[in-house]
Amino acid sequence: MESQIIRPGYLTAHQTARTLGISLAGVRQLVRRGRLTRSGGTERQPWFAVTDVAALVAKRSTGKAA
């Protein structure tokens, strides 16, 4: 359910999962491990900063290439 209005510069958990190519459980694990920080929303429907997600995508892509 992505009917929530979100501010520009932020992604929902579903959008973050799609961008990273992982499941929602994977997003929760990244948060739990401190690799991704919630930037707004609610406990059940968090938002993540686009810059944080983009940095994680870049880090993951360079890690796979090495």
mmCIF file of C-alpha atoms in Angstrom:
data_model
loop_
_atom_site.group_PDB
_atom_site.id
_atom_site.type_symbol
_atom_site.label_atom_id
_atom_site.label_comp_id
_atom_site.label_asym_id
_atom_site.label_seq_id
_atom_site.Cartn_x
_atom_site.Cartn_y
_atom_site.Cartn_z
ATOM 1 C CA MET A 1 0.000 0.000 0.000
ATOM 2 C CA GLU A 2 1.787 3.078 -1.231
ATOM 3 C CA SER A 3 -1.111 5.535 -1.033
ATOM 4 C CA GLN A 4 0.852 7.638 1.443
ATOM 5 C CA ILE A 5 1.906 11.105 0.244
ATOM 6 C CA ILE A 6 5.665 11.380 0.543
ATOM 7 C CA ARG A 7 7.911 14.416 0.406
ATOM 8 C CA PRO A 8 10.308 14.857 -2.522
ATOM 9 C CA GLY A 9 13.735 13.436 -1.807
ATOM 10 C CA TYR A 10 12.409 10.442 0.140
ATOM 11 C CA LEU A 11 11.445 6.870 -0.710
ATOM 12 C CA THR A 12 9.001 4.505 0.936
ATOM 13 C CA ALA A 13 10.198 1.130 2.192
ATOM 14 C CA HIS A 14 8.678 -0.512 -0.912
ATOM 15 C CA GLN A 15 10.474 1.891 -3.248
ATOM 16 C CA THR A 16 13.714 1.415 -1.317
ATOM 17 C CA ALA A 17 13.433 -2.371 -1.575
ATOM 18 C CA ARG A 18 12.769 -2.135 -5.320
ATOM 19 C CA THR A 19 15.726 0.223 -5.822
ATOM 20 C CA LEU A 20 18.090 -2.057 -3.897
ATOM 21 C CA GLY A 21 16.693 -5.238 -5.456
ATOM 22 C CA ILE A 22 15.847 -6.775 -2.084
ATOM 23 C CA SER A 23 12.740 -7.641 -0.069
ATOM 24 C CA LEU A 24 11.092 -5.553 2.637
ATOM 25 C CA ALA A 25 12.660 -7.916 5.165
ATOM 26 C CA GLY A 26 16.034 -7.023 3.648
ATOM 27 C CA VAL A 27 15.318 -3.324 4.163
ATOM 28 C CA ARG A 28 14.411 -4.016 7.797
ATOM 29 C CA GLN A 29 17.699 -5.904 8.234
ATOM 30 C CA LEU A 30 19.681 -2.979 6.790
ATOM 31 C CA VAL A 31 17.985 -0.665 9.303
ATOM 32 C CA ARG A 32 18.582 -3.099 12.171
ATOM 33 C CA ARG A 33 22.278 -3.400 11.253
ATOM 34 C CA GLY A 34 22.678 0.368 11.038
ATOM 35 C CA ARG A 35 23.442 0.476 7.314
ATOM 36 C CA LEU A 36 20.283 2.446 6.485
ATOM 37 C CA THR A 37 18.578 5.099 8.607
ATOM 38 C CA ARG A 38 14.910 6.028 8.643
ATOM 39 C CA SER A 39 14.432 9.671 7.698
ATOM 40 C CA GLY A 40 10.742 10.165 8.408
ATOM 41 C CA GLY A 41 7.336 8.627 8.059
ATOM 42 C CA THR A 42 6.034 6.384 10.808
ATOM 43 C CA GLU A 43 7.293 3.254 12.530
ATOM 44 C CA ARG A 44 5.151 1.077 10.267
ATOM 45 C CA GLN A 45 5.648 3.164 7.101
ATOM 46 C CA PRO A 46 9.151 4.631 7.216
ATOM 47 C CA TRP A 47 10.730 6.918 4.653
ATOM 48 C CA PHE A 48 14.346 6.782 3.573
ATOM 49 C CA ALA A 49 16.389 9.635 2.083
ATOM 50 C CA VAL A 50 17.123 9.200 -1.616
ATOM 51 C CA THR A 51 20.748 10.206 -1.002
ATOM 52 C CA ASP A 52 21.175 7.444 1.616
ATOM 53 C CA VAL A 53 19.638 4.820 -0.679
ATOM 54 C CA ALA A 54 21.735 5.996 -3.649
ATOM 55 C CA ALA A 55 24.899 5.800 -1.537
ATOM 56 C CA LEU A 56 23.984 2.264 -0.503
ATOM 57 C CA VAL A 57 23.344 1.288 -4.139
ATOM 58 C CA ALA A 58 26.745 2.700 -5.128
ATOM 59 C CA LYS A 59 28.465 0.930 -2.229
ATOM 60 C CA ARG A 60 26.799 -2.384 -3.109
ATOM 61 C CA SER A 61 27.665 -2.098 -6.810
ATOM 62 C CA THR A 62 31.335 -1.353 -6.150
ATOM 63 C CA GLY A 63 31.486 -4.161 -3.582
ATOM 64 C CA LYS A 64 30.215 -6.707 -6.117
ATOM 65 C CA ALA A 65 32.695 -5.539 -8.745
ATOM 66 C CA ALA A 66 35.694 -5.991 -6.451
#
